[in-house]
XYZ file of C-alpha atoms in Angstrom:
355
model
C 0.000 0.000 0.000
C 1.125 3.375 -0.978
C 2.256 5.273 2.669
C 0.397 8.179 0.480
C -2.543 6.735 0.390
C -5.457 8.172 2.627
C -3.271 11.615 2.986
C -4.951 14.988 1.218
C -3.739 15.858 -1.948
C -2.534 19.645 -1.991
C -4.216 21.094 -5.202
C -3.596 24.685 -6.583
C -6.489 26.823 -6.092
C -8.123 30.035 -8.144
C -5.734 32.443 -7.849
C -6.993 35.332 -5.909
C -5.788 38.756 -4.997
C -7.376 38.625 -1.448
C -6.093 41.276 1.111
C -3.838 40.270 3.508
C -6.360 39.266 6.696
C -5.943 39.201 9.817
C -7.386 38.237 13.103
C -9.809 40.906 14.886
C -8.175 43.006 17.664
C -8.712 42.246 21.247
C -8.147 44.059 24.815
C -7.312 48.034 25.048
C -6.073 47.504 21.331
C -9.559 46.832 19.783
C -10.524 49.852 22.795
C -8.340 52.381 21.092
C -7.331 51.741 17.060
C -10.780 52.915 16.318
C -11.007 55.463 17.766
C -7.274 56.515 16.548
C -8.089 55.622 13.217
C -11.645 57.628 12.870
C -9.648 60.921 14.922
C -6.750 60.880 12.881
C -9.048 60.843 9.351
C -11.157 63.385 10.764
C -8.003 65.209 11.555
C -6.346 65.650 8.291
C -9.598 66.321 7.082
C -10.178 69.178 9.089
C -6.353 70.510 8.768
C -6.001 70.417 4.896
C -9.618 72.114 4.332
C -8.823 74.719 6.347
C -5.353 75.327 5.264
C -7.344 75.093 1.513
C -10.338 77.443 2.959
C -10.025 79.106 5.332
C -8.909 82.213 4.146
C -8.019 81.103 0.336
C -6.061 83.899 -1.735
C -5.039 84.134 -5.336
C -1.995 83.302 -6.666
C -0.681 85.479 -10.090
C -3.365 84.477 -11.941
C -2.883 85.032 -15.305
C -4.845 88.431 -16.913
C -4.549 88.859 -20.350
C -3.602 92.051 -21.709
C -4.241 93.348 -25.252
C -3.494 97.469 -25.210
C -0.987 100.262 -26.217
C 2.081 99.916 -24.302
C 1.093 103.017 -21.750
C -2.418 101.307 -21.385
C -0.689 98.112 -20.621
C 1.790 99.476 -18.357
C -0.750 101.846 -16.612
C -3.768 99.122 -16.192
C -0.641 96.410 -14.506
C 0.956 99.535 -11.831
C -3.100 99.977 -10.958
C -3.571 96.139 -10.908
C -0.817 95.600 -8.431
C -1.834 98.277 -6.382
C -4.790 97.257 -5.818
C -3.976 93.491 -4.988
C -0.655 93.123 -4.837
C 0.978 89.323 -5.921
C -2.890 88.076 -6.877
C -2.534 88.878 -10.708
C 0.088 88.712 -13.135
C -0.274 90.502 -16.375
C 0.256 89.072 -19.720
C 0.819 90.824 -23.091
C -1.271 89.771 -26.274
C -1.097 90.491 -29.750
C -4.392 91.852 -30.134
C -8.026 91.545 -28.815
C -9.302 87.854 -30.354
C -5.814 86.079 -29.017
C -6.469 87.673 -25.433
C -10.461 86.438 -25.463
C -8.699 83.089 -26.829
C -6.836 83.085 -23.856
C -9.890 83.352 -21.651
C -11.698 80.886 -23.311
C -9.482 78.206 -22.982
C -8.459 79.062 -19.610
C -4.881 80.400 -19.931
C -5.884 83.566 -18.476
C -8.559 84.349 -15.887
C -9.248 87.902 -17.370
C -8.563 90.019 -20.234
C -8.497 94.003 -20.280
C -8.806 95.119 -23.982
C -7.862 99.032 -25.121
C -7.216 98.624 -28.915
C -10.263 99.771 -30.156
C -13.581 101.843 -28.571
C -14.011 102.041 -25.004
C -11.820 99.835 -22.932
C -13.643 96.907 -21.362
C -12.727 93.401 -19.333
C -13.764 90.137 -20.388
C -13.805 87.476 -18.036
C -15.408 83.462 -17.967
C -17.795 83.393 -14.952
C -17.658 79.361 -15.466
C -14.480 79.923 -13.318
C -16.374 80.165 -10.499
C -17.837 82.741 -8.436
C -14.818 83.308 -6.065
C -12.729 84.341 -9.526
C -16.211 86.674 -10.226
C -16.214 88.434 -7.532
C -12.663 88.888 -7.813
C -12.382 89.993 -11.439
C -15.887 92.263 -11.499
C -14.529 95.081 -9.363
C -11.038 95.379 -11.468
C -12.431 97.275 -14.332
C -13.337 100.431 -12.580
C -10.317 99.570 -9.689
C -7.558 99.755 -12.012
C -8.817 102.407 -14.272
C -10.602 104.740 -12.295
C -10.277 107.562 -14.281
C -13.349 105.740 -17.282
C -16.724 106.292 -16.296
C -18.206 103.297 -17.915
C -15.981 100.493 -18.524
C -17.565 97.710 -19.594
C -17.030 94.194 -17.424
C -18.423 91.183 -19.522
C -18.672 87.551 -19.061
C -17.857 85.771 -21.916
C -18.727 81.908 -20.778
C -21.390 82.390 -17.538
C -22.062 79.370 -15.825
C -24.873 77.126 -17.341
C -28.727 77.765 -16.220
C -28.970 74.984 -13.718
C -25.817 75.899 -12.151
C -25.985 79.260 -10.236
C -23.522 78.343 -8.010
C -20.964 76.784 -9.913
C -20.404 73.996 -7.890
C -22.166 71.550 -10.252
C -19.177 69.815 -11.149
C -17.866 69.474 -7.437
C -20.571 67.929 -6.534
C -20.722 65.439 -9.122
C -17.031 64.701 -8.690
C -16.977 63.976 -5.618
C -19.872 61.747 -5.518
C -17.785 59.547 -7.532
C -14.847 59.862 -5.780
C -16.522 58.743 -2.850
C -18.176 55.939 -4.686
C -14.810 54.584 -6.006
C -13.473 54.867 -2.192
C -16.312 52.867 -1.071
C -16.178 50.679 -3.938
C -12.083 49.886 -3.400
C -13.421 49.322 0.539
C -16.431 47.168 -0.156
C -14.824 45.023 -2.621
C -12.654 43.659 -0.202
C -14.964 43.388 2.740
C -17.854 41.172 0.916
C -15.549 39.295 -1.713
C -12.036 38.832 -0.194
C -11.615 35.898 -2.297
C -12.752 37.267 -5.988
C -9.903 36.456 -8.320
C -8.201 38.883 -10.274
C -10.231 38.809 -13.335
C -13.198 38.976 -11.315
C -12.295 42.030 -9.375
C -11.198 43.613 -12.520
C -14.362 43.291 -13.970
C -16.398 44.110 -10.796
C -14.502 47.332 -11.240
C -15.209 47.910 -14.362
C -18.961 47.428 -14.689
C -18.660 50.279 -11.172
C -16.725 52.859 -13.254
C -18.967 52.681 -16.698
C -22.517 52.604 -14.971
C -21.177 55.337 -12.587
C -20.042 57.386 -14.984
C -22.856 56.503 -17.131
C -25.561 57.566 -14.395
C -23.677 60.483 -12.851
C -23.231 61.891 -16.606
C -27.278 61.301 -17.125
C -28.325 62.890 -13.590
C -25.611 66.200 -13.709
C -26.095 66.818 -17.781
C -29.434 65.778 -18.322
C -31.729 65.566 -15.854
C -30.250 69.140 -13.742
C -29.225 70.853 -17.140
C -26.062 71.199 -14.503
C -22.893 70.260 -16.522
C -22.906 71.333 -20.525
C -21.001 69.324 -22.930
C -21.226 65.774 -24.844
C -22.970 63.779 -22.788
C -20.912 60.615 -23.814
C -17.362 62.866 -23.037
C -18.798 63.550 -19.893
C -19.512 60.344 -19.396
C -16.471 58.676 -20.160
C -14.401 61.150 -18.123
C -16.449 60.775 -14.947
C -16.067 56.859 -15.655
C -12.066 56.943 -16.008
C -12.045 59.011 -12.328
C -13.839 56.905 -10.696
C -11.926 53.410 -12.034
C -9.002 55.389 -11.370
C -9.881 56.236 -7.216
C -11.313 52.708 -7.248
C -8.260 51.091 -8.178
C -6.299 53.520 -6.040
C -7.888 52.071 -3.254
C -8.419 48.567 -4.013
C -3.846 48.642 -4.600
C -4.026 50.300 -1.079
C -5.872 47.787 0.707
C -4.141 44.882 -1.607
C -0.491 46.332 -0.207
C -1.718 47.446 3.619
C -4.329 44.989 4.488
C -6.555 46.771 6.877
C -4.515 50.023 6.642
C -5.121 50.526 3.273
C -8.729 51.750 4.335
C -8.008 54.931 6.211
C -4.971 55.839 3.907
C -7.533 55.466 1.067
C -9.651 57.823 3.278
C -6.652 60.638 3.348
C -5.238 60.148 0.104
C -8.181 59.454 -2.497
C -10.600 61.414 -0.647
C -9.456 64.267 1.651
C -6.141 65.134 -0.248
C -7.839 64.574 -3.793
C -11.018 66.556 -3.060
C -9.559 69.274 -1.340
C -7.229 69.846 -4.478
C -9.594 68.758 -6.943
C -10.868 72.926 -7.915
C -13.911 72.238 -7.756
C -14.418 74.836 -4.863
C -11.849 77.014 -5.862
C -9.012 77.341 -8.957
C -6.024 75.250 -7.922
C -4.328 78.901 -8.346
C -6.032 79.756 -4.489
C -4.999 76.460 -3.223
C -1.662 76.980 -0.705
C 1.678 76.164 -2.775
C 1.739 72.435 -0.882
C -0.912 71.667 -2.160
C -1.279 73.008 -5.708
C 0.705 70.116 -6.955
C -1.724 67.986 -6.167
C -4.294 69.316 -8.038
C -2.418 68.309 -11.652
C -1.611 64.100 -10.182
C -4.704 63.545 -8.130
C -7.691 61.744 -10.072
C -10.191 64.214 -8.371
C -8.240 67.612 -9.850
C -7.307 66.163 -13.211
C -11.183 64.887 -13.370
C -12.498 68.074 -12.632
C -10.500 70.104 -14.787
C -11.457 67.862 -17.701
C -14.993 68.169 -16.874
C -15.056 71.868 -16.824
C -13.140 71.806 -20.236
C -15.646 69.765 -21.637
C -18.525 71.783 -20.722
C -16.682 75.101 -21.126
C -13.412 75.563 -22.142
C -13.090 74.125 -25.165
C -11.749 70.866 -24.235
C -9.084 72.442 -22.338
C -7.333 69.725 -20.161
C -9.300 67.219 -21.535
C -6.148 65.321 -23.168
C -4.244 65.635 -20.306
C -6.783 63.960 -18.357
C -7.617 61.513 -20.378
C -4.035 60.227 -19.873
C -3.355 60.878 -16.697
C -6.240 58.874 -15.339
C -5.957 56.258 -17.728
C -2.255 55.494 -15.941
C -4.103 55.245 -12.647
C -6.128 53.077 -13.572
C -3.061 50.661 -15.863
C -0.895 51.202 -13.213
C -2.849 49.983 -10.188
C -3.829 46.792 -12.189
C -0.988 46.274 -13.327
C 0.326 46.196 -9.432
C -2.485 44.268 -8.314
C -1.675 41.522 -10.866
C 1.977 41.573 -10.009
C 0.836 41.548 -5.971
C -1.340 38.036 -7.352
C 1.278 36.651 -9.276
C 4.079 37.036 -6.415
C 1.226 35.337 -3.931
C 0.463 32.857 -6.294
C 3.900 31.612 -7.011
C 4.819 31.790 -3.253
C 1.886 29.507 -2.578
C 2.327 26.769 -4.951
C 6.378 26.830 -3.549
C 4.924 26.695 -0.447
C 2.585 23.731 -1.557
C 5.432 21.530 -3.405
C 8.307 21.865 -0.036
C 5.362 20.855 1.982
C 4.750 17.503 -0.198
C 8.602 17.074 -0.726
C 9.424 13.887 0.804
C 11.486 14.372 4.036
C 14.743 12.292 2.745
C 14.599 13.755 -0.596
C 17.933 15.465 -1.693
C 19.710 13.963 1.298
């Protein structure tokens, strides 16, 4: 009789990409690490809003300038003078390049003095924080015309007084993606990779699917293609989902409230959804080009206003979030995998063998 016979046979199973689990937490441990945990998101919530917020300032935005040399020169002394470091004062060629430049958001303002009265244009879909900013200029910094025109030349669409349409809408997907990367992992710890994959998949279209139908369509909220919306909004979310689901895959546990700071408090507060990235302290302006949430939202407001400005740009840069963390999370499944099935074969290796 085989001295095998009767033992289990050790047999290679799906391959998973299961977070690393652990047994729950007992004693003054399981007391205090929620409690930690929960403070410490709160926390960095509250710091990096309020260093965001709190008193936000601008920094050199860009106003175009299309004048006489004197005019220019005059209209930038007054500008500083009245808000010394917040604007920075760029020459153009003539009127259309400098309401180019406001249109596709490489200036925040133009003053024009080439032809008829001079005037400012500005795009009130910047917000209304750069509105009530850029309004007053016109008769600040030349106080000696009477009736200087102040025009918006891209207002903010009907069903979005506030301009915070796009915020909104943002971050209801970034959250979703959050939860998504959390949830995944809490009700399926065993899905295999391809599963996951596609579990995150089918999340990111039909969210950016519904959020694109609700925001654009239903609220008249966010202009553009409703299909480039939708697309966009898709790629952040699969790209915070991911974010989070290579978090948890890497820390276990951990993963969840570093998801918390870095996906959601650190993304949102840089996204510009509240305010340009160009009032955000110098920290955290950075941010605001890397993070899903600011790369997302600047795409979204190029598609409904700015002629596709930062659309591109976005496109790519959330499409590598998303490759990327895959592309670890397979790598993270193919290292456990092969570890296993080592594991598996020294464990049946006969205990004379090689001797």
């Amino acid at each position: 009789m085989s001295p095998d016979r009767g033992r289990p046979r050790h047999r290679a199973g799906t391959r998973t990409d299961a977070a690393p689990v652990r047994r729950g937490l007992t004693g003054s441990t399981a007391v205090l690490a929620p409690v930690v945990t929960v403070l410490t998101i709160g926390l960095v919530f509250v710091a990096v809003f309020l260093a965001a917020f709190h008193t936000p300032k601008a920094h050199r935005l860009p106003v175009a300038v299309a004048a006489p040399d004197r005019a220019a020169a005059l209209f930038d002394v007054r500008l500083q003078r009245v808000a010394p470091d917040a604007f920075q004062v760029e020459r153009y060629r003539d009127e259309d390049a400098a309401r180019s430049a406001v249109e596709h958001r490489a200036a925040y303002a133009a003053y024009l003095d080439t032809s008829g009265p001079p005037r400012i244009l500005y795009a009130g879909a910047n917000g209304l924080a750069v509105k009530a900013m850029i309004t007053p200029l016109g008769h600040a910094a030349t106080p000696e015309v009477n009736r200087l025109r102040v025009q918006d030349i891209l207002p903010l669409s009907k069903g979005d007084s506030r301009g915070l349409s796009v915020f909104y809408a943002s971050f209801g997907l970034v959250l979703a993606g959050f939860l998504f990367g959390q949830m995944t992992y809490q009700l399926a710890p065993r899905l295999s990779f391809a599963q996951r994959v596609l579990s995150l998949t089918i999340f990111a279209v039909v969210g950016g699917l519904a959020t694109a139908l609700i925001a654009s369509t239903v609220f008249d909220a966010i202009p553009g293609s409703f299909i480039a919306l939708a697309g966009v909004i898709a790629l952040m979310a699969g790209a915070v989902a991911a974010g989070t689901v290579l978090l948890i895959r890497i820390f276990g546990p951990l993963g969840v409230p570093l998801g918390s700071i870095f996906m959601l408090v650190m993304g949102n507060a840089t996204s510009g959804g509240v305010l340009p990235p160009s009032f955000l302290p110098g920290w955290l302006q950075p941010l605001a080009s890397v993070m899903p949430a600011g790369v997302g939202v600047r795409a979204i407001n190029g598609l409904a206003y700015f002629h596709n400005d930062g659309v591109g740009d976005g496109v790519t840069i959330l499409s590598v979030w998303v490759v990327f963390c895959i592309g670890a999370i397979f790598s993270l499944d193919q290292i456990a995998a092969s570890t296993a099935i080592i594991h598996v074969a020294h464990r049946g290796k006969p205990s004379g063998a090689g001797a």
